[in-house]
JSON list of C-alpha atoms and ligand atoms in Angstrom, two decimals:
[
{"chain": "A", "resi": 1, "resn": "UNK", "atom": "CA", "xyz": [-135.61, -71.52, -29.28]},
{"chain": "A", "resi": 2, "resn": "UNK", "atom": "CA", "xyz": [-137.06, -72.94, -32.72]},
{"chain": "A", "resi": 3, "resn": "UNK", "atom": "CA", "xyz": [-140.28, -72.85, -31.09]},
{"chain": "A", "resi": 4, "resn": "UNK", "atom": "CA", "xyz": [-139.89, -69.46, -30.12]},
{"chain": "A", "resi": 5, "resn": "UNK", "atom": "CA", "xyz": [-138.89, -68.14, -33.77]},
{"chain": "A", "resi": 6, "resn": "UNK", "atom": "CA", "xyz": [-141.89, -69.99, -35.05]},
{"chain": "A", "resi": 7, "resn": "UNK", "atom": "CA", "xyz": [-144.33, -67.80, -32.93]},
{"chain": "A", "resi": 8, "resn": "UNK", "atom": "CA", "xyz": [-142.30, -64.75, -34.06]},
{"chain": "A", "resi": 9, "resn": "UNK", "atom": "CA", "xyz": [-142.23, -65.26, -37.67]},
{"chain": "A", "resi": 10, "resn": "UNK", "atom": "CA", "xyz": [-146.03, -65.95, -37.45]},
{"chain": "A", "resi": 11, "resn": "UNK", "atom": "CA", "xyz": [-146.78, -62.72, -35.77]},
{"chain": "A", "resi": 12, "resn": "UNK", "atom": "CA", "xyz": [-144.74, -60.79, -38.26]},
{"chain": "A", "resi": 13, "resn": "UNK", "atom": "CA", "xyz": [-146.52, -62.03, -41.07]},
{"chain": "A", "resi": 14, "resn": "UNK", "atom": "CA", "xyz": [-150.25, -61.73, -38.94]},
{"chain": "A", "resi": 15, "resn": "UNK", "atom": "CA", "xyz": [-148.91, -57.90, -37.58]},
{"chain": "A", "resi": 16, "resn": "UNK", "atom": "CA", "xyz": [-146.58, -56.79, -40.47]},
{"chain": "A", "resi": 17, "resn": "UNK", "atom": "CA", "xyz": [-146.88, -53.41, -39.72]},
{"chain": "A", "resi": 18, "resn": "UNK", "atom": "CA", "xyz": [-145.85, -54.16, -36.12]},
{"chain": "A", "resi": 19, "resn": "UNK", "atom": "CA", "xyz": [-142.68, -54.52, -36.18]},
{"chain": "A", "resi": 20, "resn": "UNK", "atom": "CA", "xyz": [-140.77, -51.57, -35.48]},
{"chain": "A", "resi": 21, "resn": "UNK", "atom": "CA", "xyz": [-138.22, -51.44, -32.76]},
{"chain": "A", "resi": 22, "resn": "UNK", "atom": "CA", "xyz": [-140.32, -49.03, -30.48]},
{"chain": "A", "resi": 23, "resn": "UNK", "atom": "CA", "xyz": [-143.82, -51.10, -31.26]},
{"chain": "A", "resi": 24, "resn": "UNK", "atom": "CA", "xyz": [-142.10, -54.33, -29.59]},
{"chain": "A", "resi": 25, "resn": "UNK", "atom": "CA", "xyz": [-140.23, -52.56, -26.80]},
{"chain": "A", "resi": 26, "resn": "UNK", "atom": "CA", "xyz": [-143.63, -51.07, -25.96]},
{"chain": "A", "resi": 27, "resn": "UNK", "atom": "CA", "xyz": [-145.48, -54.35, -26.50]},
{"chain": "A", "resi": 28, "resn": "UNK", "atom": "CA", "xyz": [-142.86, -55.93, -24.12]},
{"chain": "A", "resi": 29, "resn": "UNK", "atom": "CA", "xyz": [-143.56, -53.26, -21.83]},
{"chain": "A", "resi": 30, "resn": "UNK", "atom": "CA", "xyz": [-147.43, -53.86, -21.95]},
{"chain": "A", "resi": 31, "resn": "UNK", "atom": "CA", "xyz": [-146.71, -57.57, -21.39]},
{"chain": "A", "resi": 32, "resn": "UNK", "atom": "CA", "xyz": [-144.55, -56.91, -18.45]},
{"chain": "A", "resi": 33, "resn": "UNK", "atom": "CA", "xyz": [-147.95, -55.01, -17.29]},
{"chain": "A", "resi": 34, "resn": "UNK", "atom": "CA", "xyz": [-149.53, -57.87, -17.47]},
{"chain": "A", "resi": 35, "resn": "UNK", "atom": "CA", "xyz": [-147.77, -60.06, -15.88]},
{"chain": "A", "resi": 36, "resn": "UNK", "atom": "CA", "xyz": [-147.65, -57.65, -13.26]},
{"chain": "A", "resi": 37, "resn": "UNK", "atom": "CA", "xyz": [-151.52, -58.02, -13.23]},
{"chain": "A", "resi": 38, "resn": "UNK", "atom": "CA", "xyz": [-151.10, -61.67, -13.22]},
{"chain": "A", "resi": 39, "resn": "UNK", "atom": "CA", "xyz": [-148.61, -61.88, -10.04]},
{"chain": "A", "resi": 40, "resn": "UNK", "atom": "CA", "xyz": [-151.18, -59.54, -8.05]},
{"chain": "A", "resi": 41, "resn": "UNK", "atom": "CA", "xyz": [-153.85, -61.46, -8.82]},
{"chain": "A", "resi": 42, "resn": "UNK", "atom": "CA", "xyz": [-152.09, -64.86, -7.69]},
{"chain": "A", "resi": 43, "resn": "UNK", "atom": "CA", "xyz": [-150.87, -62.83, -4.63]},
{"chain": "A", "resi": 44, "resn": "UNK", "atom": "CA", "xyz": [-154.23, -61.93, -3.78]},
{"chain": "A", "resi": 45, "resn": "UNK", "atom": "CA", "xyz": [-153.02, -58.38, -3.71]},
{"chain": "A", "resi": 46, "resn": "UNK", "atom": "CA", "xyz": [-155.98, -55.54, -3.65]},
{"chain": "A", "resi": 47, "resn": "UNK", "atom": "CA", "xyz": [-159.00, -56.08, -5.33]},
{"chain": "A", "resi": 48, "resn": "UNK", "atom": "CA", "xyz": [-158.04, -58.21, -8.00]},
{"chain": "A", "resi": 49, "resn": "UNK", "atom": "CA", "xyz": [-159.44, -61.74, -7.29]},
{"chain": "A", "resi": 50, "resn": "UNK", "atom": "CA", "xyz": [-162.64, -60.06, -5.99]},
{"chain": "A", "resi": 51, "resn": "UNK", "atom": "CA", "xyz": [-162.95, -58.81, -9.58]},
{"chain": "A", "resi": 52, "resn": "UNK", "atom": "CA", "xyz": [-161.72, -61.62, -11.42]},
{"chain": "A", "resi": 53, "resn": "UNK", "atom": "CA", "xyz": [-162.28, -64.64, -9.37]},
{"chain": "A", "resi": 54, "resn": "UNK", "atom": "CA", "xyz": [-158.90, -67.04, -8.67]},
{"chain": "A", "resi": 55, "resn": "UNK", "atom": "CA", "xyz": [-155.96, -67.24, -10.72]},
{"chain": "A", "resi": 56, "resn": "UNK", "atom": "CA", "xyz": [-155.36, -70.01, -13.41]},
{"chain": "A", "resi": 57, "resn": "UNK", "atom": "CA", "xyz": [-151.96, -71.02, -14.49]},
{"chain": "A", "resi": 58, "resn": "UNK", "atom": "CA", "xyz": [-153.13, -71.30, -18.23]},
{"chain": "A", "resi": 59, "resn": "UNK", "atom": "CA", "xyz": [-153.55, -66.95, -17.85]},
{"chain": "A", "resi": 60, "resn": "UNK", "atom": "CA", "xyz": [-149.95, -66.13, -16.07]},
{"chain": "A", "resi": 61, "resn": "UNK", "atom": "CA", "xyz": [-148.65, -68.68, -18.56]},
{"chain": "A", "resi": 62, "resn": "UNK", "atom": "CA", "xyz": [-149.77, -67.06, -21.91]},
{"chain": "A", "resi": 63, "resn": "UNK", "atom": "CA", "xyz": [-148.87, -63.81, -20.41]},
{"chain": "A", "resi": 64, "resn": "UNK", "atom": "CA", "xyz": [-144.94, -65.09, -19.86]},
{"chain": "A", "resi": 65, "resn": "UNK", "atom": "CA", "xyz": [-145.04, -66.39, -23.05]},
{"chain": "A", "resi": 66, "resn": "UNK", "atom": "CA", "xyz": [-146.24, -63.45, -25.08]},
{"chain": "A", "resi": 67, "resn": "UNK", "atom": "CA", "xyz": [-143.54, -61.24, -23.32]},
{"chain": "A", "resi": 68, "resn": "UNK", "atom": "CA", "xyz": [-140.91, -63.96, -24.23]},
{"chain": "A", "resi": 69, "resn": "UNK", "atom": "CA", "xyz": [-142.10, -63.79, -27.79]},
{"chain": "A", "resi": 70, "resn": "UNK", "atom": "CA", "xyz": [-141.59, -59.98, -27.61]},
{"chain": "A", "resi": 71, "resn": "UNK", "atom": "CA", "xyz": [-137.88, -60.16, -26.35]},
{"chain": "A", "resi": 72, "resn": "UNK", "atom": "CA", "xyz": [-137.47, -62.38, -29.42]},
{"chain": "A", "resi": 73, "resn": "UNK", "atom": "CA", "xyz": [-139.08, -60.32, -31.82]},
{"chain": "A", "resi": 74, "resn": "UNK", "atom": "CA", "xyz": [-136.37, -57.47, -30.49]},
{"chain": "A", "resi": 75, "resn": "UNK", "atom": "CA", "xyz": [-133.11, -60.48, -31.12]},
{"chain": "A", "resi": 76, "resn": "UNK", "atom": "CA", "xyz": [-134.45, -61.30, -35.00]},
{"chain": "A", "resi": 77, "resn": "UNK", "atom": "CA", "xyz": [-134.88, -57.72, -35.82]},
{"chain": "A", "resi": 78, "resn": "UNK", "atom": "CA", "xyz": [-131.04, -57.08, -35.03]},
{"chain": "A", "resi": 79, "resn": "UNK", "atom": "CA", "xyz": [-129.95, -60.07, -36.37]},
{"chain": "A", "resi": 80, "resn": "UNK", "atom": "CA", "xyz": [-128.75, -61.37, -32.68]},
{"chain": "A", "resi": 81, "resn": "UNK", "atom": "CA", "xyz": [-130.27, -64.96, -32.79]},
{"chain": "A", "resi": 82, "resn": "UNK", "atom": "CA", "xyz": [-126.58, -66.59, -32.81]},
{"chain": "A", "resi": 83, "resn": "UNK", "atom": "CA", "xyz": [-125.60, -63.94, -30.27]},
{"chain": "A", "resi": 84, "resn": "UNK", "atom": "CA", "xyz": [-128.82, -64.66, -28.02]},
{"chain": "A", "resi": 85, "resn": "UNK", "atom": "CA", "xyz": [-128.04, -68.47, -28.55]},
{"chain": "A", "resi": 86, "resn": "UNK", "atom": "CA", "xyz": [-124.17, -68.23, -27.20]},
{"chain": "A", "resi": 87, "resn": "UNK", "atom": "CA", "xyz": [-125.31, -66.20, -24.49]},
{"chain": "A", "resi": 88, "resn": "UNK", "atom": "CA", "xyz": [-127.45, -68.75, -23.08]},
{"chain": "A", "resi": 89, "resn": "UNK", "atom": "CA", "xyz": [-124.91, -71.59, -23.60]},
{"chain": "A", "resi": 90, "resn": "UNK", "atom": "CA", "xyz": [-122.52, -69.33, -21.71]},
{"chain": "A", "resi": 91, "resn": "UNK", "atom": "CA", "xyz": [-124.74, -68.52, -18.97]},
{"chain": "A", "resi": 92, "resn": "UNK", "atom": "CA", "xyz": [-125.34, -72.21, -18.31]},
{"chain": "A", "resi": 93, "resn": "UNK", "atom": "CA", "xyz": [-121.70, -73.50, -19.20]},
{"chain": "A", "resi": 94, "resn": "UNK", "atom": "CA", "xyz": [-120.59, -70.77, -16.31]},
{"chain": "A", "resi": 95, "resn": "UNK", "atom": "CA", "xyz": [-123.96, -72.02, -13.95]},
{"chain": "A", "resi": 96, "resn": "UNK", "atom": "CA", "xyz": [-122.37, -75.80, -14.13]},
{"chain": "A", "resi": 97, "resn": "UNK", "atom": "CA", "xyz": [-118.80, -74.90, -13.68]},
{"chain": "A", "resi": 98, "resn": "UNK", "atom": "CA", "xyz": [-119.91, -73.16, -10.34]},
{"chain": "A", "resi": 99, "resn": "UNK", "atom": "CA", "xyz": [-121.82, -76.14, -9.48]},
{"chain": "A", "resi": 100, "resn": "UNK", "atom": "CA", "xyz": [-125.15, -74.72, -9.25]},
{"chain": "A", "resi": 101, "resn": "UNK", "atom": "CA", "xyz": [-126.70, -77.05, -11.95]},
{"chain": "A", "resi": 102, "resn": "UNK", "atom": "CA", "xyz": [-125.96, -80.58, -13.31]},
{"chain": "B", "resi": 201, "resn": "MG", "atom": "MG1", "xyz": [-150.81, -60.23, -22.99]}
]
């Protein structure tokens, strides 16, 4: 998560008058767009790979990540980072107990 709230302080300080609630729900959605893009272009799904050639990892990848960074961006601006951190533990503490991970 460090990592994560690295990018997002950096893009706060490079965008600082991007950081309004709305602005990252509807960068998040624009990022969920592309990924969207990304998935039918690895699918092979209409015309994209005719128009873009094959996909690469490195493009899906940075897409994933940007959205990530957006969801982020949303848990620092209302103060949820400890929140966001117990949630995870939680989800994998419960994942374990059930057995499905180690
Ligand atoms: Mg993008």
């Amino acid at each position: 998560m460090k990592r994560f709230y690295q990018m997002v302080e950096a893009s706060n300080r490079r965008f600082p008058d991007g950081v309004e609630p709305f602005q990252m729900a509807t960068r998040l959605l624009e990022e969920c767009g592309e990924i969207a893009s990304e998935i039918n272009l690895w699918e092979n799904s209409g015309i994209k790979r005719q128009k873009h050639g094959d996909p690469k990892k490195e493009n899906i990848a940075n897409e994933i990540r940007q959205a990530m960074v957006e969801l982020v961006k949303i848990a620092c601006y209302y103060h949820v980072e400890n929140e966001l951190e117990q949630s995870i533990e939680k989800s994998i503490n419960q994942s374990k107990l059930e057995g499905l991970i180690d």
